[in-house]
XYZ file of C-alpha atoms in Angstrom:
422
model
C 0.000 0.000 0.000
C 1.170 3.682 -0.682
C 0.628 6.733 1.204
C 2.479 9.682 -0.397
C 2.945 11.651 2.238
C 2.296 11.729 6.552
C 1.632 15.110 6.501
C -1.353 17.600 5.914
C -0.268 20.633 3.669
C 0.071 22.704 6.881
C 1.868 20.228 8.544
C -0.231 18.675 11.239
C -1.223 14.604 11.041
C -3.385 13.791 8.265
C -6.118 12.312 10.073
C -8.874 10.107 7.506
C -11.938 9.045 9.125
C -13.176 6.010 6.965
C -17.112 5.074 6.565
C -17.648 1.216 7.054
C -20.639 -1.189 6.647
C -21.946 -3.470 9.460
C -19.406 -6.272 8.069
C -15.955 -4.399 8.285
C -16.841 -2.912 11.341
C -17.701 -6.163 12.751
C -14.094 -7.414 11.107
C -12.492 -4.669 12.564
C -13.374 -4.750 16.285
C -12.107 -8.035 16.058
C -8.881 -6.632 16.444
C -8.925 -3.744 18.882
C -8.028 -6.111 22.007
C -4.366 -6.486 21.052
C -2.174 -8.765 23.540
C -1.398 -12.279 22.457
C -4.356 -13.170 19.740
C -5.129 -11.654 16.295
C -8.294 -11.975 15.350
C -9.306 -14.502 18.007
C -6.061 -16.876 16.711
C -3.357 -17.589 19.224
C -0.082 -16.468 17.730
C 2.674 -17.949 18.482
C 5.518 -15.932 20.255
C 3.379 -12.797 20.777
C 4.425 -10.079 22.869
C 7.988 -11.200 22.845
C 10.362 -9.496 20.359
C 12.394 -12.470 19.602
C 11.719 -16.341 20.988
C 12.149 -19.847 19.537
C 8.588 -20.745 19.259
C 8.124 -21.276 14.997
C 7.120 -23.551 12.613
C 10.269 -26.403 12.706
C 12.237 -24.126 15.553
C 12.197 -21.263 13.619
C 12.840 -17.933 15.444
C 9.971 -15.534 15.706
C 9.768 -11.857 15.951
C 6.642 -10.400 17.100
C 5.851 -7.188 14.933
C 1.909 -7.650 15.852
C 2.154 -7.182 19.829
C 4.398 -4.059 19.302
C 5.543 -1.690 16.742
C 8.690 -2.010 16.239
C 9.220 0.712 13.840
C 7.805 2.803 11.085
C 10.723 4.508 9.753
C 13.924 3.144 8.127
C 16.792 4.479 10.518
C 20.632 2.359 10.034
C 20.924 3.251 13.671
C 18.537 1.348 15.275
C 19.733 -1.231 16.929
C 18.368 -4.990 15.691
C 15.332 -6.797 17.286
C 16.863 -10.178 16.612
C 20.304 -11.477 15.273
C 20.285 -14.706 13.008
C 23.161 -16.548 11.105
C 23.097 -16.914 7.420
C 21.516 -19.861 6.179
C 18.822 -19.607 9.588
C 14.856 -19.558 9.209
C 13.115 -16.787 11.187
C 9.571 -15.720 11.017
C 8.500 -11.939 10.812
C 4.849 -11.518 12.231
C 3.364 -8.073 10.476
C 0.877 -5.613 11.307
C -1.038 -4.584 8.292
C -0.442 -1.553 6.470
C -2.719 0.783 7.924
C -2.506 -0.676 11.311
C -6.293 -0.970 11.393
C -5.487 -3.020 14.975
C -5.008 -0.305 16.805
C -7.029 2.210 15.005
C -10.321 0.136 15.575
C -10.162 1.236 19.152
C -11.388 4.480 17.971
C -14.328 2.205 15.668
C -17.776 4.484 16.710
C -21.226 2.665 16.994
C -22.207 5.168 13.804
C -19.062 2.761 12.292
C -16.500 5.117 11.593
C -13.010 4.606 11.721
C -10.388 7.447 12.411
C -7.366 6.265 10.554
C -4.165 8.525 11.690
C -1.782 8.142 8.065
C 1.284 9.042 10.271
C 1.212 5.715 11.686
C 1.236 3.904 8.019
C 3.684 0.724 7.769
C 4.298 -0.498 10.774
C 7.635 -2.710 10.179
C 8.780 -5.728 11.816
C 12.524 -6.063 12.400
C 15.102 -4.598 12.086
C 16.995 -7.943 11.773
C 21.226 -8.160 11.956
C 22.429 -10.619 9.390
C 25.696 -11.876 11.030
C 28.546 -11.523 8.116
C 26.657 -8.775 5.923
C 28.444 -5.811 5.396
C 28.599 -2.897 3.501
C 29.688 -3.379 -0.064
C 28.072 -7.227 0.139
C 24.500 -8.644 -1.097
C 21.782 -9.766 1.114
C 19.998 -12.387 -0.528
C 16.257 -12.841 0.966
C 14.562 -16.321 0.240
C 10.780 -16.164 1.102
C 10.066 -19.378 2.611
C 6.102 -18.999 3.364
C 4.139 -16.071 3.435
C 0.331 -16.656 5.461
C -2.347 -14.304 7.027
C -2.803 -14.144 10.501
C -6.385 -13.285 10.221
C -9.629 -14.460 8.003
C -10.006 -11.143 6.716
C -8.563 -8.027 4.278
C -9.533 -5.054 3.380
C -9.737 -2.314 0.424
C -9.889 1.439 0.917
C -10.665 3.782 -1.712
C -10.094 7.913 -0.577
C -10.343 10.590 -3.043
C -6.857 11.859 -2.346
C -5.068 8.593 -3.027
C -4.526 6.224 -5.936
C -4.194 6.505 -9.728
C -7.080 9.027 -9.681
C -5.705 11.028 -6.826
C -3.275 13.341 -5.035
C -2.921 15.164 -1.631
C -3.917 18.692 -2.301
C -3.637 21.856 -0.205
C -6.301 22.787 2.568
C -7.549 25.483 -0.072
C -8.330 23.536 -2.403
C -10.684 21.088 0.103
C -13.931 22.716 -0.904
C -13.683 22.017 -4.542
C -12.464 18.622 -4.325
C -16.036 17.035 -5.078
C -15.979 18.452 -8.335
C -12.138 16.819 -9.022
C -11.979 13.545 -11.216
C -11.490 11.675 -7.900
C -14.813 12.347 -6.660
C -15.924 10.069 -9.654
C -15.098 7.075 -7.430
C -15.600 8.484 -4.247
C -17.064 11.574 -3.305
C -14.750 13.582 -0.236
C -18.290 13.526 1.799
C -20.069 10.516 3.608
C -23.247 10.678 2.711
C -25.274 13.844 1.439
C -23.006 16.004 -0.302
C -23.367 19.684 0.598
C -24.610 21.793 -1.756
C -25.980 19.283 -4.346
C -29.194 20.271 -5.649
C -32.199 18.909 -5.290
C -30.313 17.650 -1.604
C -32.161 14.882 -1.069
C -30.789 12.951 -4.479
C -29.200 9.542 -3.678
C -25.904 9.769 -2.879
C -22.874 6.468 -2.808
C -21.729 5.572 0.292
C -19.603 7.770 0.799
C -15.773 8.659 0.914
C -13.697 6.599 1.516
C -15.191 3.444 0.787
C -13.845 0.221 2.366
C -13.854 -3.261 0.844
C -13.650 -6.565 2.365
C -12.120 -9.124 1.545
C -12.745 -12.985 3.184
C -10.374 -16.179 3.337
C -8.687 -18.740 6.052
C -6.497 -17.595 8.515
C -3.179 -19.551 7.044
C -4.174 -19.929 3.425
C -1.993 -19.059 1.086
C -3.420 -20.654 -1.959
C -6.505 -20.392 -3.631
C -8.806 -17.650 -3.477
C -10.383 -14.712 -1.581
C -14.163 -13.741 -1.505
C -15.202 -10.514 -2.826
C -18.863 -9.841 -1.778
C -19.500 -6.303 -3.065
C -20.030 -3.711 -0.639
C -21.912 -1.277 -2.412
C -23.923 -4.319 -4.929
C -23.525 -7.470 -3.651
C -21.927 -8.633 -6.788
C -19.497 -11.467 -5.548
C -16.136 -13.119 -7.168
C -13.334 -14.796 -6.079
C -10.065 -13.422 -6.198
C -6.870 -15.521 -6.578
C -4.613 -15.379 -3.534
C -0.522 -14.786 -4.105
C 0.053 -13.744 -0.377
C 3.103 -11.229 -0.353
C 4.830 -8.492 1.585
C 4.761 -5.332 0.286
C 7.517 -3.671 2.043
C 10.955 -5.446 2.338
C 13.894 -3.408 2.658
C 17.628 -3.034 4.405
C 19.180 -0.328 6.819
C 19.297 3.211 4.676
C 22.808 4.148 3.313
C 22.695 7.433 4.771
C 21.903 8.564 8.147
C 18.529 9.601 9.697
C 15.164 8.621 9.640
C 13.134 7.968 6.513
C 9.383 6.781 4.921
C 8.833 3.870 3.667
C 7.959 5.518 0.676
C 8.891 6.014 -2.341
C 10.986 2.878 -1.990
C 14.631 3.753 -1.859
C 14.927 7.146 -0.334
C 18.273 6.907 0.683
C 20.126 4.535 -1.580
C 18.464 1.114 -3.565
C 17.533 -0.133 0.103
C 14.297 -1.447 -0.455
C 10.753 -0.080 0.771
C 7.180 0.141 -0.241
C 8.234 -1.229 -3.839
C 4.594 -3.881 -3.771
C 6.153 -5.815 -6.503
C 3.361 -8.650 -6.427
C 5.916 -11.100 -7.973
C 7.901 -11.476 -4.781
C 5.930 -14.565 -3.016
C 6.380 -17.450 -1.459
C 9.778 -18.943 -3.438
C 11.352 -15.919 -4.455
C 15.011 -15.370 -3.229
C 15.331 -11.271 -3.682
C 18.959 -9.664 -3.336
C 19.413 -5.920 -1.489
C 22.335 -4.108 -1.706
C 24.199 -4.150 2.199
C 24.572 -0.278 3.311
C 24.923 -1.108 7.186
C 26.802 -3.738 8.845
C 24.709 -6.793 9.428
C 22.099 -5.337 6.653
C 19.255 -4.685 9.173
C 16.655 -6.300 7.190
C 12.651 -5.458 8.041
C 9.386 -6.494 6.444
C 5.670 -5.466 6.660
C 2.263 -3.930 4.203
C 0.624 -7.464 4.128
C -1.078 -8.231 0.623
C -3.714 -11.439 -0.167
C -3.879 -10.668 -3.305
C -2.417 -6.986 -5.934
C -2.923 -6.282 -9.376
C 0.471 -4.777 -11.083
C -0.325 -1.019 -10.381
C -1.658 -1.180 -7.230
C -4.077 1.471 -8.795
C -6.793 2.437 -6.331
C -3.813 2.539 -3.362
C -4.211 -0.457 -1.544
C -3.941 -3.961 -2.404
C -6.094 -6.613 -0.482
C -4.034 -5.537 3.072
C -4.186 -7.977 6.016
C -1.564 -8.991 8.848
C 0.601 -11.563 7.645
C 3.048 -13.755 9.195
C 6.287 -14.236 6.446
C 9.349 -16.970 7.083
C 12.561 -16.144 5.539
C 16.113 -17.411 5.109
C 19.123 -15.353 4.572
C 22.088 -15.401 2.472
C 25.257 -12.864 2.491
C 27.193 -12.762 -0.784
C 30.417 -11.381 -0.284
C 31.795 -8.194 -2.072
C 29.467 -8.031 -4.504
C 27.977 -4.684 -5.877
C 24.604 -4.118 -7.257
C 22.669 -0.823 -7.294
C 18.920 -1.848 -6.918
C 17.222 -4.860 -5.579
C 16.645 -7.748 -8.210
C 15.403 -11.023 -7.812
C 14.494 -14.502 -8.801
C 10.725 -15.178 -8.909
C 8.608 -18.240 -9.328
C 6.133 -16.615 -11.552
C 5.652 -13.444 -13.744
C 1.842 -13.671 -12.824
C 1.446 -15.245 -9.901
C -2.248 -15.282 -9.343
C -2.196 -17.219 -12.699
C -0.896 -20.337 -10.932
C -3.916 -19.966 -8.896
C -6.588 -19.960 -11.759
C -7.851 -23.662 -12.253
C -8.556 -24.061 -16.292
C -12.425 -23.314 -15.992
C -11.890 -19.985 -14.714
C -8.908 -19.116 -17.375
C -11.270 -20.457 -20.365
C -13.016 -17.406 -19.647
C -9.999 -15.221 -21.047
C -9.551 -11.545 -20.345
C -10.659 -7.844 -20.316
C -8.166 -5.936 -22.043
C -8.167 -2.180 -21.954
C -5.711 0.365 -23.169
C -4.364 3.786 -23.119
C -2.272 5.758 -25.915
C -0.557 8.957 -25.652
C 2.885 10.580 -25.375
C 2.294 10.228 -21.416
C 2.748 6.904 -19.965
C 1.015 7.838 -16.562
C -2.555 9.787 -18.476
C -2.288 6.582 -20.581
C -2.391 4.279 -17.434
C -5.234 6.081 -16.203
C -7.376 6.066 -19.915
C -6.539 2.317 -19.286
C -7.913 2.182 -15.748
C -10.977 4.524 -16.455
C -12.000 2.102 -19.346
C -11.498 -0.702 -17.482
C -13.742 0.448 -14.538
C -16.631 1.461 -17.152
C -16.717 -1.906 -18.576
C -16.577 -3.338 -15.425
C -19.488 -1.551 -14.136
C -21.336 -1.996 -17.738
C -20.977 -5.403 -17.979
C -20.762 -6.910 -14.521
C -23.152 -4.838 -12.830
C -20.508 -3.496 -10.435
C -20.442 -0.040 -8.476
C -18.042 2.846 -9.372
C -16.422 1.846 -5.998
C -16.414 -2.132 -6.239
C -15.258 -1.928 -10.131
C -12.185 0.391 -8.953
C -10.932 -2.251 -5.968
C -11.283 -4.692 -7.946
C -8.555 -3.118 -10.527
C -6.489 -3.105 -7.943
C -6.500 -6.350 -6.463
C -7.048 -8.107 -9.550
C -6.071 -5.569 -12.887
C -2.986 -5.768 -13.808
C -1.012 -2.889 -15.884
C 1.659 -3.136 -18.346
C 3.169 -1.095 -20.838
C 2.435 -3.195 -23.926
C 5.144 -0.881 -26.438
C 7.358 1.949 -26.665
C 8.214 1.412 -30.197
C 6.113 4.398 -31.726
C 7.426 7.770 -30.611
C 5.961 9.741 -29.392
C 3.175 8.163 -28.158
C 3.415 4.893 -25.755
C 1.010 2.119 -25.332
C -0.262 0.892 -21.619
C -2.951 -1.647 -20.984
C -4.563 -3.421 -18.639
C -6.037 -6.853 -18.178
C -8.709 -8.338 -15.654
C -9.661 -12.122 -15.577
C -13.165 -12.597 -16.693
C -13.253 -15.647 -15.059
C -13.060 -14.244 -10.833
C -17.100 -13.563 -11.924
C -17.932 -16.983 -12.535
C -20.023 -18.660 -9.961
């Protein structure tokens, strides 16, 4: 998930309250106790920052019963120490850390969501051997959620269609093209004439998402918020954020991934699942490797800003390779499409929407693509503005399809047909 920015134009906390129905807020409150349980599952090692207590004797470092951090910093000191070649387990808040912010869930069901406190990270973690100059080389052993549950959020400011704008602009922003997809105004919006006209539920709009706690295979139920409409969405569980110690000093977003040297950060490369083995550059001794941003399931894009975000529990393995240079993270992955694997032959017999944008501008072309793609969506499959646009993102995936003819660039995007069949 990406946030551009923790701050308001005048420089306090940008503060989001969020409108939910009865189901996420049910969802929700499920995880405003804290302690040793997510969701009403045990988890093991909770509330202790490092313990042998994982699957096969695996160490485990709790990043669910405390934050551990929300900044990259190369001088804070590690949470746990491991030898190359030994498994640990990372247990991850989600991205928004909707854990602690449903303690502030009303009984009118609205969730204040402080986007200071996005990505909570678990780690660091001290790679004995790794030093500067060196390659950290990150195998993803497993990657499960820790709850039966993920969520969507669509805000006007955010996504393909958005943008943080200054507090003077506010007033106007239900006439911007964001507003399409979600209007900046729960319910009646002020000033519409006549004002009693029906209105969408309002801004933002959250999505849920339902599966096993521990799957990590197969598919996710989408039962539309706004319609009903229901799919299934195939599951590639991943971490959106994975990232070493900052080159320089100080402290630094997650976002845009590497801010201070090719260190990683909130990249949500959907590709990097269970199987991958991803290399970092080493900037700090012993690397000072964290994790977190949860995803079930991400188109390529990412477009409406978040993927399908739950807490997640990943197990990883570490390699050092000595004196060896690169100058951004690169990787081996087990699948260019990963939710493809997923798709049993019924469902891919159904083939694809395909949508596209042209134009000297690869990002208005990306959006033509997405626009298009949310029309026929909402044409053809009977879907809201709101459910057509999370499904984009958790399912859509964007490419640029040529750059042969200058000026003007080709981007498109595809959608399997087959999620709608029963």
């Amino acid at each position: 998930m990406c946030f551009v920015h923790s701050g308001s134009a005048g420089g306090g906390s940008l503060i989001q309250q969020t409108a939910l129905g009865a189901a996420a807020a049910t969802a929700f409150s499920t995880l405003a106790g804290g302690g040793g349980a997510v969701g009403g599952m045990d988890v093991a090692a909770s509330g202790s920052p490092d313990v042998v207590a994982g699957p096969g004797g695996a160490r485990v470092v709790d990043g669910y019963g405390q934050i551990l951090h929300t900044r990259w910093n190369r001088d804070l000191p590690p949470v746990a120490t491991v030898r190359p070649g030994e498994v640990i387990q990372l247990l991850c808040r989600d991205a928004l850390d909707i854990g602690e912010a449903a303690r502030t869930l009303t009984p009118e069901a609205s969730l204040t969501l402080d986007l200071a406190r996005v990505h909570p990270l678990t780690g660091p973690v001290e790679v004995e051997g790794a030093e500067p100059g060196d390659i950290l080389e990150v195998e993803i052993l497993d990657v499960a959620p820790l709850v039966d549950f993920g969520y969507v959020v669509i805000g006007p400011a955010l996504g393909i269609f958005g943008s943080l704008r200054p507090d003077v602009l506010a007033p106007i922003t239900q006439f911007t093209e964001p507003s399409q997809i979600s209007d900046p105004n729960p319910g009646p919006v002020p000033g519409a004439i006549p004002e009693d006209q029906p209105y969408n539920s309002g801004s933002p709009f959250v999505q849920l998402f339902n599966f096993e706690r521990g799957q990590n295979t197969g598919f996710a139920t989408f039962v539309g918020a706004d319609t009903g409409r229901q799919a299934r969405i195939p599951v590639a569980p991943f971490m959106g954020i994975y990232g070493v110690a900052p080159m320089r000093k100080g402290m630094y977003r997650t976002l845009p991934p590497g801010v201070s040297g090719a260190m990683g950060g909130n990249a949500d490369i959907r590709q990097f699942t269970k199987g991958a083995r991803i290399q970092f550059p080493v900037y700090a001794p012993g690397a000072k490797f964290s994790a977190g941003d949860g995803h079930m399931a991400q188109g390529d894009g990412e477009v409406c800003v978040t993927a399908i975000e739950t807490l997640m529990a990943v197990t990883l393995r570490f390699g050092v390779i000595k004196n060896s240079v690169i100058a951004s993270p690169r990787a081996i992955v087990p699948a260019a499409d990963p939710t493809q694997l997923a798709m049993p032959a019924d469902m891919l017999a159904h083939g694809y929407y395909h949508t596209t944008g042209i134009g000297p501008d690869l990002m208005e072309n990306a959006k033509n693509a997405v626009r298009d793609m949310v029309d026929w969506l909402v044409t053809d499959q009977q879907l809201s503005l709101h459910e057509a646009y999370a499904l984009c993102s958790v399912a859509g995936d964007l490419k640029i399809s040529e750059t042969v003819d200058l000026p003007n660039w080709v981007v498109s995007m595809t959608l399997p047909r087959g999620i709608f069949a029963a």
